[in-house]
mmCIF file of C-alpha atoms in Angstrom:
data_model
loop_
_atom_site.group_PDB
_atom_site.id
_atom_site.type_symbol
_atom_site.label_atom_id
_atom_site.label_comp_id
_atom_site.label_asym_id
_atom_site.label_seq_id
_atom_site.Cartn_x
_atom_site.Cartn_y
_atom_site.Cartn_z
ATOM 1 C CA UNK A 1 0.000 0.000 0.000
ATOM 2 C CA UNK A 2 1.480 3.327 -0.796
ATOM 3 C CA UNK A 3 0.761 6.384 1.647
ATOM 4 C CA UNK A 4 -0.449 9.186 0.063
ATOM 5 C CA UNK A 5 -0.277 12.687 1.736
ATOM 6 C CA UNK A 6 -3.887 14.009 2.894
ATOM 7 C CA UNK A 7 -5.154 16.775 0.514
ATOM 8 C CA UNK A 8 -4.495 14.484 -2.179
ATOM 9 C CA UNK A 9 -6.243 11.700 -0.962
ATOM 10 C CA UNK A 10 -9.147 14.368 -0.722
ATOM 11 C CA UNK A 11 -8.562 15.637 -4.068
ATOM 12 C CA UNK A 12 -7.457 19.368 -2.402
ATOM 13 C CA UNK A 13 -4.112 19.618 -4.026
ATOM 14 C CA UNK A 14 -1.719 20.326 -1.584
ATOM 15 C CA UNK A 15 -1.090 23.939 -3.098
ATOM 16 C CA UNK A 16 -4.426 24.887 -1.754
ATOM 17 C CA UNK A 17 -3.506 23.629 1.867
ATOM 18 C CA UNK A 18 -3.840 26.720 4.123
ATOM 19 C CA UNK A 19 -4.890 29.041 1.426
ATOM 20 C CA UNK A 20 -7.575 30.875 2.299
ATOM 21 C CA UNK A 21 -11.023 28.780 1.559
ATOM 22 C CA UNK A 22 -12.893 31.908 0.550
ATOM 23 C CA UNK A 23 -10.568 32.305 -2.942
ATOM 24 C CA UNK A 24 -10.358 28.443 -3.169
ATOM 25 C CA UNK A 25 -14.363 27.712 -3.390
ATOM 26 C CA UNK A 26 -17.555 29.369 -3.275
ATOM 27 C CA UNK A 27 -19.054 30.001 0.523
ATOM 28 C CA UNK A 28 -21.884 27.640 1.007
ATOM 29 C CA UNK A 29 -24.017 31.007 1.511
ATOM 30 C CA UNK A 30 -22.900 32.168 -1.859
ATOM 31 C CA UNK A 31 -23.389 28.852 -3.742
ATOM 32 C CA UNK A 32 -27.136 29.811 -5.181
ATOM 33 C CA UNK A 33 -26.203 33.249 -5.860
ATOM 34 C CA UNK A 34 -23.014 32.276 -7.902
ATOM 35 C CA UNK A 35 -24.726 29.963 -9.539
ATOM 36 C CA UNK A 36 -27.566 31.586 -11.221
ATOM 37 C CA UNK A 37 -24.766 34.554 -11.679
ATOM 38 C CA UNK A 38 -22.144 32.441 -13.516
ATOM 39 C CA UNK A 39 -24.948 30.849 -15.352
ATOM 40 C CA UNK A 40 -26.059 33.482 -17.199
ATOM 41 C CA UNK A 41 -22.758 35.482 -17.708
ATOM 42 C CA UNK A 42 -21.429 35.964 -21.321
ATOM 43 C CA UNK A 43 -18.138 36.235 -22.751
ATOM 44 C CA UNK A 44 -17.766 39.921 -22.954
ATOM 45 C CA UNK A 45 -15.803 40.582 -25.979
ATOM 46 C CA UNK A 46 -18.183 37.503 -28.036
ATOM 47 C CA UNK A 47 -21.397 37.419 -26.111
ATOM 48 C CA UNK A 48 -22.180 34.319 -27.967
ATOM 49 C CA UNK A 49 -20.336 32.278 -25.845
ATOM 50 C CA UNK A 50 -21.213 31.400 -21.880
ATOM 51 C CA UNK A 51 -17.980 32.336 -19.719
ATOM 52 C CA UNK A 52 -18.780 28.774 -18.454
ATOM 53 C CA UNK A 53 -20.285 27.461 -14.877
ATOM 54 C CA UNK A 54 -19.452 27.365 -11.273
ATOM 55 C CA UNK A 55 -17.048 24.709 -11.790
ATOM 56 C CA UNK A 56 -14.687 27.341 -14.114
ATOM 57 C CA UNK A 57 -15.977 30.345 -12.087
ATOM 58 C CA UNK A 58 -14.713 31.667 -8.765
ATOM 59 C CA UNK A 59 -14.580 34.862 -6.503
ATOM 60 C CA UNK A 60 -10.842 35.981 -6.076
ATOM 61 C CA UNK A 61 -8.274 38.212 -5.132
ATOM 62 C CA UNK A 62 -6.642 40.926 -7.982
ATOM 63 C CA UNK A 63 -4.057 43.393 -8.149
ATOM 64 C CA UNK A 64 -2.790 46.058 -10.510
ATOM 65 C CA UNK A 65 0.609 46.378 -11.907
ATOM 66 C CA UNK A 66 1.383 48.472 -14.493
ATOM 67 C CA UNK A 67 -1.826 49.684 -15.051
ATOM 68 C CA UNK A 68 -3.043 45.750 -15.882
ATOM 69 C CA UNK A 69 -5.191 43.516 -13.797
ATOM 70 C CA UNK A 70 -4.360 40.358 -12.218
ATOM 71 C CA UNK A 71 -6.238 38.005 -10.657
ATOM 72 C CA UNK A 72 -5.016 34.858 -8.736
ATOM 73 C CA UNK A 73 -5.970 30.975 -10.232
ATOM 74 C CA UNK A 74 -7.099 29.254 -7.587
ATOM 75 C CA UNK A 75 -5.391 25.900 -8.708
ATOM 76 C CA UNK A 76 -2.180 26.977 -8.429
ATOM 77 C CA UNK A 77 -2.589 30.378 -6.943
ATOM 78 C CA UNK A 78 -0.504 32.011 -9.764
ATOM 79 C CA UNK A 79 -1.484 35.619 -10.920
ATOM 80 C CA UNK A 80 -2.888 35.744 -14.435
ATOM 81 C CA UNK A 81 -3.183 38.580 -16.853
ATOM 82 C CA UNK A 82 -6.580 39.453 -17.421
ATOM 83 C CA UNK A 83 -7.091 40.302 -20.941
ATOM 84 C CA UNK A 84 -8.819 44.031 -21.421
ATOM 85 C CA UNK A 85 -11.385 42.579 -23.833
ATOM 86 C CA UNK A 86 -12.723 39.758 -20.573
ATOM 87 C CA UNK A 87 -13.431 42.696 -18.122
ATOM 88 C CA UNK A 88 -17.234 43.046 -17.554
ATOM 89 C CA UNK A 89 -18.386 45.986 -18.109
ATOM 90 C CA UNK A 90 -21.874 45.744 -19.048
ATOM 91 C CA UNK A 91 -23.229 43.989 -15.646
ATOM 92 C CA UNK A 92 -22.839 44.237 -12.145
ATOM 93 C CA UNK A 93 -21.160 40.687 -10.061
ATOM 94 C CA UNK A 94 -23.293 39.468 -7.694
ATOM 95 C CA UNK A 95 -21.542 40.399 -4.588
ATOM 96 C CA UNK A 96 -19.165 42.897 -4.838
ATOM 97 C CA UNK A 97 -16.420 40.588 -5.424
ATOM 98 C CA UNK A 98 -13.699 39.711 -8.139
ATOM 99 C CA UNK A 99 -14.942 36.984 -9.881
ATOM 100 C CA UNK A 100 -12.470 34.737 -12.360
ATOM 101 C CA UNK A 101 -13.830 32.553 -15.158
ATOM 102 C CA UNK A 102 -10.601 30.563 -16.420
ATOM 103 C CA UNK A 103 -9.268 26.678 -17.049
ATOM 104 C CA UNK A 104 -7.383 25.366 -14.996
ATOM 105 C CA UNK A 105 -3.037 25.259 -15.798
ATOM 106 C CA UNK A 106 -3.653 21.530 -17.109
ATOM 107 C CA UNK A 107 -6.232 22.558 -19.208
ATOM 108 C CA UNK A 108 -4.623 25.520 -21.545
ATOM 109 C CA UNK A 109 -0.727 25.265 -22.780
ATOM 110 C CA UNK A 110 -1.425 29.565 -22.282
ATOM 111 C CA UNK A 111 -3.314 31.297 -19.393
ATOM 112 C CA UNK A 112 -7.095 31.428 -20.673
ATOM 113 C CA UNK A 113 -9.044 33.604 -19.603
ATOM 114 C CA UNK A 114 -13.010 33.558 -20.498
ATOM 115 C CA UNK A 115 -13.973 36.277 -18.328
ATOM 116 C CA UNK A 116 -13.281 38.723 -15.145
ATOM 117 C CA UNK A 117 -15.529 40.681 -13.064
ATOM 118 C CA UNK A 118 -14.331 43.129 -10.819
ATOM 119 C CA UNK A 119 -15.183 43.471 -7.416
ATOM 120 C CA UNK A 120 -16.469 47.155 -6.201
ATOM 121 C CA UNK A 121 -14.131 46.704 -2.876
ATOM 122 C CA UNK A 122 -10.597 46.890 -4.661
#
């Protein structure tokens, strides 16, 4: 039998071990609202297309440098670029928090994004 550490027997990967929970899923208050949210939000720059689900969607955290936005991937934490053309502009998020539509790194050779909402606190 081979021991395997914890958060991967749990399927948390061990990246998200101590991270803060509120960036890593969605609040069990906030489920519902995300969900109908996320469900109904568009690619911005090809409204055509859904940004995806709650499964690709999450609140975050962001920063600025250089004038650019960044928000953090909650698989592995890094800081993506967030295209100009995937900010919303066009609809309010549902709770005043920076929201992230993206695949995860195993997913996409590049950093995808499908969409970004930000947050009226930052």
């Amino acid at each position: 039998m081979i021991a395997l550490p914890f958060p991967l027997m749990t399927g948390v990967g061990a990246d998200e071990v101590g991270q803060d929970a509120t960036h890593r899923h969605h609040p069990l208050q906030d489920r519902l609202l995300h969900d109908e949210f996320y469900s109904s939000w568009r690619m911005p720059d090809n409204p055509v297309l859904s940004c995806c689900n709650s499964a690709d969607c999450y609140p975050t955290e962001m920063h600025y440098v250089d004038g650019k936005v960044y928000a953090r991937r909650r698989e592995d934490g890094k800081y993506i670029l967030i295209p100009a053309q995937k900010v919303e502009r066009n609809r309010d998020n549902p709770d005043g928090r920076n929201h992230l539509c993206a695949p995860p790194p195993s997913a996409s050779l590049v950093d995808a994004v499908f969409c970004f909402a930000l947050g009226g606190a930052t």
